[in-house]
Coordinates of C-alpha atoms in Angstrom, one line a residue:
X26 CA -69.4 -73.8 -54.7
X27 CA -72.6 -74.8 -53.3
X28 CA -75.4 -75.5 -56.1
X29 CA -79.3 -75.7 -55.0
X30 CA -80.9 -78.8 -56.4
X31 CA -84.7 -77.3 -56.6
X32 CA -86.0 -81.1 -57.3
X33 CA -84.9 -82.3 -55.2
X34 CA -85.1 -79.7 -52.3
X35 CA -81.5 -79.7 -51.1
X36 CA -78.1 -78.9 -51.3
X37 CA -75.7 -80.1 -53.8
X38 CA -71.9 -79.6 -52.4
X39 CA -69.8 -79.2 -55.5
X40 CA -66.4 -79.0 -52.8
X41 CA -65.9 -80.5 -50.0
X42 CA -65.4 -78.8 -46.8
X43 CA -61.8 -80.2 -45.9
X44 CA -61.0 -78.7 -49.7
X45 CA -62.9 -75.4 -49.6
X46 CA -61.4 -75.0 -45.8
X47 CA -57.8 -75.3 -47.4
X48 CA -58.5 -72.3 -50.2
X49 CA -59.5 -70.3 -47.4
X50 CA -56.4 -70.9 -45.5
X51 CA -54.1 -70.9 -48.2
X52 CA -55.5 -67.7 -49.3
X53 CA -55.1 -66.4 -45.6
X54 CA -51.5 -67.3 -45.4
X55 CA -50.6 -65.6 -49.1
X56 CA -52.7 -62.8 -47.5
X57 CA -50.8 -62.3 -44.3
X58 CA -47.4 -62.7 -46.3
X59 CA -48.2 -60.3 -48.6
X60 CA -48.8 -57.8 -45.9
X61 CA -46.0 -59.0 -43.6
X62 CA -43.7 -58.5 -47.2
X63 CA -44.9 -54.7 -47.7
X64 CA -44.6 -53.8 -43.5
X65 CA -41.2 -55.1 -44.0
X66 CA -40.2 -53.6 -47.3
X67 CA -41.7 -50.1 -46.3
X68 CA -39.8 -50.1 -43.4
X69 CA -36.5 -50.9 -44.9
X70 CA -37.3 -47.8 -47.6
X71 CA -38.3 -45.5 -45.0
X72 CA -35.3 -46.3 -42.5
X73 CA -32.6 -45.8 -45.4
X74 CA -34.4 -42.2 -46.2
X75 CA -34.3 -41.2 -43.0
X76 CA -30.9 -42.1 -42.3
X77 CA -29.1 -40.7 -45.4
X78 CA -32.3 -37.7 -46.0
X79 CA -29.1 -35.1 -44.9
X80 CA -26.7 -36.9 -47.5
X81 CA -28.3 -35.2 -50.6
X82 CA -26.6 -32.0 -50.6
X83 CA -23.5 -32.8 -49.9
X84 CA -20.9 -31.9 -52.5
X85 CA -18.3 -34.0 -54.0
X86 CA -15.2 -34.6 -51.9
X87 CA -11.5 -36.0 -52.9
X88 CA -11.8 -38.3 -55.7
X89 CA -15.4 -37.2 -56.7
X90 CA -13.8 -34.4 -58.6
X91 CA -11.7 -36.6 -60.8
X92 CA -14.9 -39.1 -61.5
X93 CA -17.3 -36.9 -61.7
X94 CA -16.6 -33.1 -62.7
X95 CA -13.0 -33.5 -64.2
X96 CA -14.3 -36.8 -66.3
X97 CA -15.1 -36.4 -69.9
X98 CA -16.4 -39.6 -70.6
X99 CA -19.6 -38.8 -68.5
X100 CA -20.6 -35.9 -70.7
X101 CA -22.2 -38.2 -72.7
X102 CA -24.8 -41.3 -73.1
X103 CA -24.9 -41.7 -76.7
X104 CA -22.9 -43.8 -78.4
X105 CA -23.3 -45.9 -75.1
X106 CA -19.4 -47.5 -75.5
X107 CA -18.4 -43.7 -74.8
X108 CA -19.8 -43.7 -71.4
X109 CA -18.7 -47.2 -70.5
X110 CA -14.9 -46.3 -71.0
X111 CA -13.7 -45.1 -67.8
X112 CA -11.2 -41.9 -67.6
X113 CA -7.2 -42.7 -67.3
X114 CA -5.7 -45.1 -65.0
X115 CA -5.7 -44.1 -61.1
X116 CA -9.2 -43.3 -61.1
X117 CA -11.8 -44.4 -59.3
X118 CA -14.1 -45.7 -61.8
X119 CA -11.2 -47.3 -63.8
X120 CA -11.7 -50.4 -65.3
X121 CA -15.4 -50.2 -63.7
X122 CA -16.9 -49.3 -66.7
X123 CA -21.1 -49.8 -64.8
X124 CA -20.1 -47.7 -62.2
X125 CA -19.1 -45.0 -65.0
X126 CA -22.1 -45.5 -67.5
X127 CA -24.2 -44.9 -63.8
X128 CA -22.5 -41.7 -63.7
X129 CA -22.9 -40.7 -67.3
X130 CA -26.9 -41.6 -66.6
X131 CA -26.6 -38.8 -63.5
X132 CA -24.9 -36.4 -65.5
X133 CA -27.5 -36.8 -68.5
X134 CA -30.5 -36.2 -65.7
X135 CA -28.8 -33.2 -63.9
X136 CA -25.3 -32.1 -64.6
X137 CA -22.9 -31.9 -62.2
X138 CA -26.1 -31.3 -59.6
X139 CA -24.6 -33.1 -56.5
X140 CA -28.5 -34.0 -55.4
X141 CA -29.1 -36.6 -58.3
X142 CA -25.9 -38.5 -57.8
X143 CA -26.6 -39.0 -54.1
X144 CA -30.3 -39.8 -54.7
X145 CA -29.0 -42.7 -57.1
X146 CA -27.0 -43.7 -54.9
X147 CA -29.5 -44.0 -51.8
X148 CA -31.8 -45.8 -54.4
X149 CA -29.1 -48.7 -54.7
X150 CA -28.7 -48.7 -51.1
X151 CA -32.7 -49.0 -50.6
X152 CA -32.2 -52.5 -53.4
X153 CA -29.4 -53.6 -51.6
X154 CA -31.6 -53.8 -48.8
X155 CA -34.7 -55.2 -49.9
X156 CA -32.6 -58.0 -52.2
X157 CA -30.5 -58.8 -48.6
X158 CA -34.2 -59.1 -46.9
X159 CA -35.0 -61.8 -49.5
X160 CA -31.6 -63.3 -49.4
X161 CA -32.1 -64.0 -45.3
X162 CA -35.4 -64.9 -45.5
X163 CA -35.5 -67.4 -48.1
X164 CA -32.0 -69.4 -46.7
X165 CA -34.2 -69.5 -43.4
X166 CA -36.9 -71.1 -45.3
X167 CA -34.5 -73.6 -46.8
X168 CA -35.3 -77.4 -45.5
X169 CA -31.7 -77.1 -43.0
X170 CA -32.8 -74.2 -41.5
X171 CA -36.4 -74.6 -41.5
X172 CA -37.5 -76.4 -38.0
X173 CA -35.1 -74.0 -36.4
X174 CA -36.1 -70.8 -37.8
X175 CA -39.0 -70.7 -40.7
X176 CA -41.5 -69.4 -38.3
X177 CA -39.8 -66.4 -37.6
X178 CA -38.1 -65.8 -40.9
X179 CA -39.4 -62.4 -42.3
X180 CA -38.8 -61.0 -38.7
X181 CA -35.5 -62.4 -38.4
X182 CA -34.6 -60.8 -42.5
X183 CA -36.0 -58.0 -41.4
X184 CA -33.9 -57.1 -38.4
X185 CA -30.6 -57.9 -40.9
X186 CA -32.2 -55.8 -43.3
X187 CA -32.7 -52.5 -41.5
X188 CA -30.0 -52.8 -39.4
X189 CA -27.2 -53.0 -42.5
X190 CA -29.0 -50.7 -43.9
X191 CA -28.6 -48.2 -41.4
X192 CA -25.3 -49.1 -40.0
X193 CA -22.8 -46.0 -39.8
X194 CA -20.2 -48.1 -41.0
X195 CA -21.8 -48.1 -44.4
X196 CA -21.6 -44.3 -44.9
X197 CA -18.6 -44.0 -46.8
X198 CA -20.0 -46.1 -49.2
X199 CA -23.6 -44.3 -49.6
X200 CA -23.2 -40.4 -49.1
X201 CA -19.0 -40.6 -50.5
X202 CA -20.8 -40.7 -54.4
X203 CA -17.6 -42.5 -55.8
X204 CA -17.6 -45.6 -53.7
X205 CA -20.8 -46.4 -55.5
X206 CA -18.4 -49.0 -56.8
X207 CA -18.8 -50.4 -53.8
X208 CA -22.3 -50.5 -53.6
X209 CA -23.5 -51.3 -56.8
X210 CA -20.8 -54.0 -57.0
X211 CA -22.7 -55.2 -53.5
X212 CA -26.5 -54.6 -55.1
X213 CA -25.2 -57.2 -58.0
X214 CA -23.5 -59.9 -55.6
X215 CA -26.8 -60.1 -53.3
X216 CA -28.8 -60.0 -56.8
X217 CA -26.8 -63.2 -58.0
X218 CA -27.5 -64.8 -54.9
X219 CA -31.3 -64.2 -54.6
X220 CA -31.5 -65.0 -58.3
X221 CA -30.2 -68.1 -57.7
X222 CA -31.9 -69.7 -54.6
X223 CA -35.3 -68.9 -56.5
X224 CA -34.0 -71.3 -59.6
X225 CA -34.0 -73.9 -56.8
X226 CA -37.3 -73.3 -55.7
X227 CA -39.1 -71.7 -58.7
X228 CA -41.0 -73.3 -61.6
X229 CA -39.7 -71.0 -64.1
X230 CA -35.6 -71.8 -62.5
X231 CA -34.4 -71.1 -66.2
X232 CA -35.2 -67.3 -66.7
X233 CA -33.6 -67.1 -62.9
X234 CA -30.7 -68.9 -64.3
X235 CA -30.1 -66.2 -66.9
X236 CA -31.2 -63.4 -64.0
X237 CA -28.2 -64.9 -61.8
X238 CA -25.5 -64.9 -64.3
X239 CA -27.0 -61.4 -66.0
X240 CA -26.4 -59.8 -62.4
X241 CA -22.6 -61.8 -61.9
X242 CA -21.8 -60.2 -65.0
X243 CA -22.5 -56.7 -64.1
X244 CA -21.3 -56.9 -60.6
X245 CA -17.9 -57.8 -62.3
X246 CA -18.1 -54.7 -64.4
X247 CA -18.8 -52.6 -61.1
X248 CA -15.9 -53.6 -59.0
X249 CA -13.0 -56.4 -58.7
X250 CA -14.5 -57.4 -55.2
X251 CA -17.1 -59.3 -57.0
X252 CA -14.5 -62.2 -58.1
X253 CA -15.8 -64.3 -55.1
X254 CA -19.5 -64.4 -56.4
X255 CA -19.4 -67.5 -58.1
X256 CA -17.3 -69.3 -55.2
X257 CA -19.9 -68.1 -52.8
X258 CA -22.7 -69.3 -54.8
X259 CA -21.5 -72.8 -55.1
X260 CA -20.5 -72.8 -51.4
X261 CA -24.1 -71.6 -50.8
X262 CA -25.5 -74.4 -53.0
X263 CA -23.4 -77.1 -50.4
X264 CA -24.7 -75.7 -47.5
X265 CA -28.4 -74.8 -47.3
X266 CA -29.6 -76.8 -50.8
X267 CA -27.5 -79.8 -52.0
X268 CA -25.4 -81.1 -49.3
X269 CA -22.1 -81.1 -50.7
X270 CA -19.9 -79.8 -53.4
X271 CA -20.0 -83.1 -55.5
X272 CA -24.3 -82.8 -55.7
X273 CA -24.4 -79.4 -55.9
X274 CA -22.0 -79.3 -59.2
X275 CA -23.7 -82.9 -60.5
X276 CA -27.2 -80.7 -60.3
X277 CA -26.3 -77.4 -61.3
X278 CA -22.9 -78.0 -63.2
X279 CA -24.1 -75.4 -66.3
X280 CA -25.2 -72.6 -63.9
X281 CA -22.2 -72.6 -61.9
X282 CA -19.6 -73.0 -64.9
X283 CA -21.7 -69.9 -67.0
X284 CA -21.2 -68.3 -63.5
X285 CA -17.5 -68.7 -63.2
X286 CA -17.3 -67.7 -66.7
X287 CA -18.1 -64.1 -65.4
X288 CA -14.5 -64.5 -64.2
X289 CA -13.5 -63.2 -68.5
X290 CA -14.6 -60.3 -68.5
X291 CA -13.3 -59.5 -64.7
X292 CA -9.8 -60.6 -65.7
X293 CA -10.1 -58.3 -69.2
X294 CA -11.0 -55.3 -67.0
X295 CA -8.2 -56.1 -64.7
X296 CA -5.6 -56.6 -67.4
X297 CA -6.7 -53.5 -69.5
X298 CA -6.5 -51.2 -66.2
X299 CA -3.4 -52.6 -64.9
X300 CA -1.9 -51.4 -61.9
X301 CA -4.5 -48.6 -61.7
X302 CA -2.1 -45.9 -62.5
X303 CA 0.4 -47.6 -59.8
X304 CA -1.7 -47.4 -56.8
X305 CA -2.6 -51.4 -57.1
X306 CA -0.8 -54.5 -57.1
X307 CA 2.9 -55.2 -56.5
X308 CA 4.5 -52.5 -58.0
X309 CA 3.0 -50.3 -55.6
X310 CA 5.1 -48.0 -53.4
X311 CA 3.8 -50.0 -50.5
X312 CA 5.4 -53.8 -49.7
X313 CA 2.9 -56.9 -49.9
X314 CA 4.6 -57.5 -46.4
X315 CA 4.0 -54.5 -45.0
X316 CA 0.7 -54.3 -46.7
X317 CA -0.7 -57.7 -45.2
X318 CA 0.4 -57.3 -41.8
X319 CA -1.5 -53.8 -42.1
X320 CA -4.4 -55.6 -42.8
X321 CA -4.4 -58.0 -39.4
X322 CA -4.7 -54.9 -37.8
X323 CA -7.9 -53.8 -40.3
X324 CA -9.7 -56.7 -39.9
X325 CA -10.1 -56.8 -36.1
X326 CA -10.8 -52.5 -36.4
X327 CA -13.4 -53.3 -39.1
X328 CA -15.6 -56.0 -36.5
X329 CA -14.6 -53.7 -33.4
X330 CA -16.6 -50.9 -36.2
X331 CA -19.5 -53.4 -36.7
X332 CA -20.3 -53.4 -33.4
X333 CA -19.3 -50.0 -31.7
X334 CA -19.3 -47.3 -34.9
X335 CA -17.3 -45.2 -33.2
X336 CA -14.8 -43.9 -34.5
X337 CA -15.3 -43.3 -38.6
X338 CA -12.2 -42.2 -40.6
X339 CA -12.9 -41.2 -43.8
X340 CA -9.1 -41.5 -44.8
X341 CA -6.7 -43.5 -42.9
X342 CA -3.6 -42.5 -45.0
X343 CA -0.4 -44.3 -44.5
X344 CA -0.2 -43.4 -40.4
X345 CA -1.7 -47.1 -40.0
X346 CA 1.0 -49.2 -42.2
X347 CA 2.8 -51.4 -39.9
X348 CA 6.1 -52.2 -40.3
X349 CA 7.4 -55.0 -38.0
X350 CA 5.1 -58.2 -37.5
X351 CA 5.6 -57.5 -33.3
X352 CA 2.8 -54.5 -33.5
X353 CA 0.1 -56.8 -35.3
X354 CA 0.5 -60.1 -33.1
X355 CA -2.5 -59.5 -30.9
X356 CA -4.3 -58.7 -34.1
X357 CA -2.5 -62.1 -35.5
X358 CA -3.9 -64.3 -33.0
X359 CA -7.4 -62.7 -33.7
X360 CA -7.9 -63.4 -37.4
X361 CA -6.3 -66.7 -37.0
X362 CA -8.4 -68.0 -34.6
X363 CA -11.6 -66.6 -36.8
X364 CA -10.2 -68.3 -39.7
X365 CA -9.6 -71.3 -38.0
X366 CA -13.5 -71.5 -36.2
X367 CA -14.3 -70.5 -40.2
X368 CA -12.7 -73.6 -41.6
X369 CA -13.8 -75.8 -38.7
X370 CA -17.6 -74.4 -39.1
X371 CA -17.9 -75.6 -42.5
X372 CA -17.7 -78.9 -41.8
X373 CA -19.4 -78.6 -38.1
X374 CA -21.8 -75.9 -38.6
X375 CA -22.1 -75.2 -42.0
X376 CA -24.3 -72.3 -42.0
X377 CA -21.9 -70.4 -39.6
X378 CA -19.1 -71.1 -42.0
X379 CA -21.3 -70.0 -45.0
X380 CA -21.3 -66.4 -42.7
X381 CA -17.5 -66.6 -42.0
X382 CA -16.4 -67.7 -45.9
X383 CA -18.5 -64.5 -47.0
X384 CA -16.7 -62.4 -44.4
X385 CA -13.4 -63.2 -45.5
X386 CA -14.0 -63.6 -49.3
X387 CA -15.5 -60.7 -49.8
X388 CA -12.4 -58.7 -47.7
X389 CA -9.8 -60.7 -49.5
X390 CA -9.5 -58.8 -52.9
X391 CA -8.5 -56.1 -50.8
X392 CA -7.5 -57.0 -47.5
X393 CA -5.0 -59.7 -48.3
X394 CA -1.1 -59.1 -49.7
X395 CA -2.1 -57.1 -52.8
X396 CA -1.3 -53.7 -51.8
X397 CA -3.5 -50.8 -52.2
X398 CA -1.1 -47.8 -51.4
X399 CA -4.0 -45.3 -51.5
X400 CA -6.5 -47.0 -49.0
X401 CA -4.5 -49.3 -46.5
X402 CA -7.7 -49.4 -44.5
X403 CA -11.2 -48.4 -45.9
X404 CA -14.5 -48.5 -43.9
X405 CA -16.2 -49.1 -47.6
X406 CA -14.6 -52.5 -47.9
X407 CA -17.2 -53.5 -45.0
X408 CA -19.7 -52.8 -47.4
X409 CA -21.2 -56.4 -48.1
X410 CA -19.4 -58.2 -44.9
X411 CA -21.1 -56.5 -42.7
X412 CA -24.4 -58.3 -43.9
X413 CA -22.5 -61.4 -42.7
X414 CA -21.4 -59.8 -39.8
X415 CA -25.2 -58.5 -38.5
X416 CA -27.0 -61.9 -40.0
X417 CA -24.9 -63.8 -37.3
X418 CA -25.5 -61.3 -34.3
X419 CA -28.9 -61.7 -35.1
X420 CA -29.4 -65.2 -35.0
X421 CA -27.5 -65.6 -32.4
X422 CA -29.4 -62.9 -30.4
X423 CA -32.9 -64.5 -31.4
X424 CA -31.0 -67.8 -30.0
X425 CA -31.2 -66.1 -27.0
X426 CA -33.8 -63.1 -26.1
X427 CA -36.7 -65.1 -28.6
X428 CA -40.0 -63.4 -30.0
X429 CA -39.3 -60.6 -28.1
X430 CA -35.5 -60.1 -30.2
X431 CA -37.9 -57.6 -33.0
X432 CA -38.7 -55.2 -30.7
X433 CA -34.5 -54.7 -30.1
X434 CA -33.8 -55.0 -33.1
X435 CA -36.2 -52.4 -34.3
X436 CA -35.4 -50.0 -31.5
X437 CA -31.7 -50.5 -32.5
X438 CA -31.8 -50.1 -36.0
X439 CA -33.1 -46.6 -35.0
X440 CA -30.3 -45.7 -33.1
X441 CA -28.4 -46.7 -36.0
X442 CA -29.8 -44.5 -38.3
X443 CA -29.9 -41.7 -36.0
X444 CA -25.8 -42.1 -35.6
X445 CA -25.6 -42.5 -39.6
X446 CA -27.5 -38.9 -39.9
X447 CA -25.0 -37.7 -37.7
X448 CA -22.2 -38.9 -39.6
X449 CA -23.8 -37.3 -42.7
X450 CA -23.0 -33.9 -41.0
X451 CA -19.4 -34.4 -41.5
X452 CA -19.6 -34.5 -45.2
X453 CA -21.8 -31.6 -45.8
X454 CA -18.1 -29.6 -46.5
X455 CA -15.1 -30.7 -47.3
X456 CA -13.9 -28.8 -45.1
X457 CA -15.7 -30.2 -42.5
X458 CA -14.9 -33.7 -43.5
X459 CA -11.1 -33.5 -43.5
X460 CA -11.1 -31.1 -40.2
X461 CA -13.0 -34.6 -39.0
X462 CA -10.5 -36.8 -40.4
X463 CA -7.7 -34.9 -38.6
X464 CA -9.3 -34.5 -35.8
X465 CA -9.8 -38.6 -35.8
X466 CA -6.7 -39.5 -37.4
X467 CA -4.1 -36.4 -36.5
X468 CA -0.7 -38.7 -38.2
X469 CA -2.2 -38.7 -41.1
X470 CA -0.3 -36.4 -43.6
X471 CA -2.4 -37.1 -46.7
X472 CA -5.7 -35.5 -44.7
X473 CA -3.9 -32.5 -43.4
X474 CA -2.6 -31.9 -47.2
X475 CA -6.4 -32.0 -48.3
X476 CA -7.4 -29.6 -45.5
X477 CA -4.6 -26.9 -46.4
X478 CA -5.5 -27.4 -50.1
X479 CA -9.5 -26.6 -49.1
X480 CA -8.8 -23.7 -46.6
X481 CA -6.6 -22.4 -49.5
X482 CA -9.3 -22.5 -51.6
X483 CA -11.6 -20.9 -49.1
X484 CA -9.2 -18.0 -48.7
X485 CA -8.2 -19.2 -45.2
X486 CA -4.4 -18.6 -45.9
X487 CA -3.0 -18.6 -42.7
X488 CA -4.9 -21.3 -41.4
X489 CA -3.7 -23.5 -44.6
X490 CA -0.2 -22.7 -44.1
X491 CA -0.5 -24.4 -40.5
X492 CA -1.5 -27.3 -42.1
X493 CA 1.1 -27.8 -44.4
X494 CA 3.5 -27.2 -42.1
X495 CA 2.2 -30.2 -40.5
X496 CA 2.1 -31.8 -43.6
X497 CA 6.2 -31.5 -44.0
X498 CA 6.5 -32.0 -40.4
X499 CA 5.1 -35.7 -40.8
X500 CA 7.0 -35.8 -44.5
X501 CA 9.5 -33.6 -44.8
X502 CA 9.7 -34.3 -48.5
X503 CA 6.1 -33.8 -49.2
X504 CA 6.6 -32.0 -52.5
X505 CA 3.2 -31.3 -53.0
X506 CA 3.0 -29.6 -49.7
X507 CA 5.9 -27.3 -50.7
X508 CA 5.2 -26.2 -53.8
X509 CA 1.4 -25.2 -52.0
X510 CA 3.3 -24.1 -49.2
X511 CA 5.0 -21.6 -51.3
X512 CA 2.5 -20.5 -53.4
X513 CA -0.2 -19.5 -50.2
X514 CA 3.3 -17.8 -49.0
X515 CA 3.8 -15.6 -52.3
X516 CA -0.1 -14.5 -52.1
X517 CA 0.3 -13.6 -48.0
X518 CA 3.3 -11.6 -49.9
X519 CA 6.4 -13.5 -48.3
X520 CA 8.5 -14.0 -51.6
X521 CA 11.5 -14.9 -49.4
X522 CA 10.0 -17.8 -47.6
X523 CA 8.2 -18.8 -50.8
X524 CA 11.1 -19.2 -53.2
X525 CA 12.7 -21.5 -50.3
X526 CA 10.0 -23.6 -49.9
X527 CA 9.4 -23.9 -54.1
X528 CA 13.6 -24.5 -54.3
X529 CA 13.1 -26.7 -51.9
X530 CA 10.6 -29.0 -53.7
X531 CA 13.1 -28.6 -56.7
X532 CA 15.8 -30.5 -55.1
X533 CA 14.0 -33.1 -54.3
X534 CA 12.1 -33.5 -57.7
X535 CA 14.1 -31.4 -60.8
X536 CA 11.3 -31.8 -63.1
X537 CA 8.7 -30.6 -61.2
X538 CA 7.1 -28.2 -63.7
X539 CA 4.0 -26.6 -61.8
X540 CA 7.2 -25.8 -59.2
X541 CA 9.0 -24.1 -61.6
X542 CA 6.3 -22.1 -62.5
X543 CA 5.4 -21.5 -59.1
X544 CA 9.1 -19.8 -58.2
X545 CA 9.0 -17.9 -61.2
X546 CA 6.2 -16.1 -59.8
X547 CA 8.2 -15.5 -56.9
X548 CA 11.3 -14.6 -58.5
X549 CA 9.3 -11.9 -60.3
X550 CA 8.1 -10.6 -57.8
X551 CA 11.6 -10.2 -56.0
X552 CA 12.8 -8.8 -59.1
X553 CA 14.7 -11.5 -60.2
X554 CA 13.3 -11.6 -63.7
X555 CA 16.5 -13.4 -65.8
X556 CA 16.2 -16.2 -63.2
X557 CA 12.4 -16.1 -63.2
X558 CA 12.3 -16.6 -67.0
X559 CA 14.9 -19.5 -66.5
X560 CA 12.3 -21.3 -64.7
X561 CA 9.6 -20.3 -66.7
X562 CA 11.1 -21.7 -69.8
X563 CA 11.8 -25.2 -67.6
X564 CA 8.3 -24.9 -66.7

């Protein structure tokens, strides 16, 4: 930049100093960035391997078996529209046709090898993370939040970062492989957020554009939760980059409408899997009032989670359905009042009621009136309101402790991911995991039916008939526990007891074939071979 003038005997400046000075610095800042970005994106890789590094050999557990080993439409990747037609209704990758084409992919790569399915889904938890880093950090560097907090931004992304990614409350949804509903559905929501912050600050906004609805579109084929991503978007577009709903739609009208349009496809995956095999929606064995009074009670366990981990059910079961609005009103009051500072917030403090709207819109789908008789509380469902959760501790904690907040944060997030490796141990069985569950949750019929099933299965007989024993002792007429009941009986060699048990599971259910099969077994083997075949031929 500086040319000799050999005439003339001196110096020719071809810059000046004030603009050579500013290269320099602006290539010092991109610099420091770049190496501030790869600290902070190494560390978020390196804390999510080390918490879920014991989650790769775990096997499949409860519905794993129906997704993944008992699905045909897996065995396949070519044509392509085989693998994205989920099995029959009830499953869990019903009407989530993503989530199945991901496990079709796993199955092409490995089988039914559990260590590729858990390594996919660690990778999409390692995305999640990184896209949540870049979510935080550039809504700090957004002009409202700028003054307060752009000079500590990547520190302050960073801390919500690794510490959702480490959470033990986010478990269920990484090492349990069939909740990665759950999780890609929350990779794709964070994607169409990021995706669309950088069409408002981006030169080339129109391939983001088609990069925010892409993502929308494929979070909606991952899970129903996903509904709320457009809303969210435009209430994000209010708060930190237009100013209101009226500017933000006058601006961005044709983003936000192709957005909402995601909503067809949602509603045709809803309407083609119905009530998933009568475990969703209104028809369900559970009542919508008894259902969303439940979920008061959810709510308020699923922040008291956030905070304190301690302790994490992997199945609730039905022990937690309240019946009478007197048990939830302490739990009432609670969620009101957080509603209410939500509502307020928006209008007062807007970004706080950005944090509180994501909360309660991402819970809704599932935490609301619609019944869900299978999962009346799921630690999954904090997959993505967690993030909402930690960003608001965090800020709040910078508020108060200042520079010094990274260093807590960082030893924190380590004790997180220490706890989550712990957690890991329970699934390494299934065994284990439902002697856990029991253990945690000892009212809950469904677990103690999975555990006598496994120890059955493990040629603990005696052991398994304790169990379901309890089973019919919390449900008396638990005909899946009786038929089992009698079955482990006839192989200990106790006919009698057996064909009381199986004729007692007949009473309550007449066409209960694999019962009538079951006590013809045991009629043959009492000799009773005209009343055996009797039952065979029902059977």
């Amino acid at each position: 930049t500086l040319l000799a003038d050999t005439e003339n005997n001196q110096w020719i400046e071809m810059t000046t100093f004030d603009e050579l000075a500013g290269k320099f610095t602006s290539m010092a800042k991109r610099l420091k960035a770049l190496d501030t970005h790869s600290v902070a994106i190494g560390l978020i890789i390196l804390a999510a391997l080390a918490a879920y590094h014991n989650s790769l050999s775990c096997p499949f557990v409860n519905d794993d078996h129906r997704a993944i080993v008992q699905n045909p439409t897996i065995r396949h990747l070519w044509p392509i529209w085989y693998a994205l037609l989920p099995p029959n209704a009830g499953a869990a990758t019903a009407g989530r046709p993503l989530v199945n084409l991901s496990l079709a992919v796993n199955y092409a790569m490995g089988g039914t090898a559990v260590q590729g399915y858990h390594a996919f889904n660690v990778a999409i938890q390692c995305l999640a993370g990184l896209t949540l880093f870049g979510v935080v950090r550039r809504t700090l560097l957004q002009p409202v939040l700028r003054e307060s907090f752009g000079p500590a931004a990547s520190s302050l992304a960073l801390a919500v970062a690794l510490l959702w990614t480490v959470h033990p409350l986010l478990t269920e949804a990484v090492t349990y492989v069939v909740q990665r509903a759950e999780s890609l559905m929350g990779l794709f929501y964070l994607l169409t957020l990021y995706c669309f912050i950088r069409t408002t600050d981006s030169g080339a906004s129109v391939i983001w554009r088609g990069l925010a609805v892409t993502a929308c579109l494929l979070g909606m084929a991952s899970k129903e939760v996903m509904v709320s991503a457009p809303l969210i978007v435009l209430l994000y577009d209010r708060t930190f980059v237009a100013g209101s709903i009226r500017a933000a739609w006058k601006k961005r009208w044709r983003l936000h409408l192709s957005l909402a349009a995601t909503w067809l496809l949602l509603a045709y995956l809803i309407r083609s899997e119905g009530d998933r095999g009568g475990t969703a929606g209104f028809g369900a064995d559970v009542s919508w009032q008894a259902y969303a009074l439940t979920q008061f009670w959810a709510v308020t366990h699923y922040l008291q989670l956030a905070i304190w981990p301690s302790p994490l059910v992997f199945d609730y079961g039905d022990a937690v359905l309240v019946k009478g609005a007197a048990d939830v009103m302490p739990y009432l009051f609670i969620v009101t009042l957080l509603v209410m500072g939500t509502l307020i917030s928006l209008w007062r403090w807007p970004a706080i009621g950005f944090l509180g709207s994501c909360f309660f819109a991402l819970l809704a789908p599932s935490s609301s009136v619609v019944p869900v008789a299978t999962e009346l509380v799921a630690e999954h469902r904090m997959y993505l309101p967690l993030a909402a959760v930690i960003a608001l501790a965090v800020v709040a904690i910078h508020a108060l402790v200042g520079r010094r907040s990274l260093a807590v944060f960082l030893m924190l997030a380590a004790v997180l991911a220490i706890l989550t490796s712990r957690r890991n141990e329970d699934y390494r069985s299934e065994q284990s995991l439902w002697l856990d569950t029991v253990a945690k949750c000892p009212e809950n019929a469904r677990a103690h039916y999975n555990l006598a099933v496994v120890l059955s299965q493990n040629g603990q007989l005696d052991k398994a008939i304790a169990q379901f024993r309890k089973v019919l002792s919390l449900q008396p007429e638990h005909i899946e526990a009786l038929n089992n009941l009698g079955t482990v009986l006839l192989l200990k060699g106790q006919a009698d007891e057996a064909v009381a048990d199986l004729e007692r599971a007949l009473k309550i259910r007449p066409d209960f074939a694999e019962a009538h099969y079951n006590l013809g077994n045991a009629l043959c083997q009492k000799g009773r071979v005209n009343e055996a075949m009797t039952n065979f031929q029902r059977a």
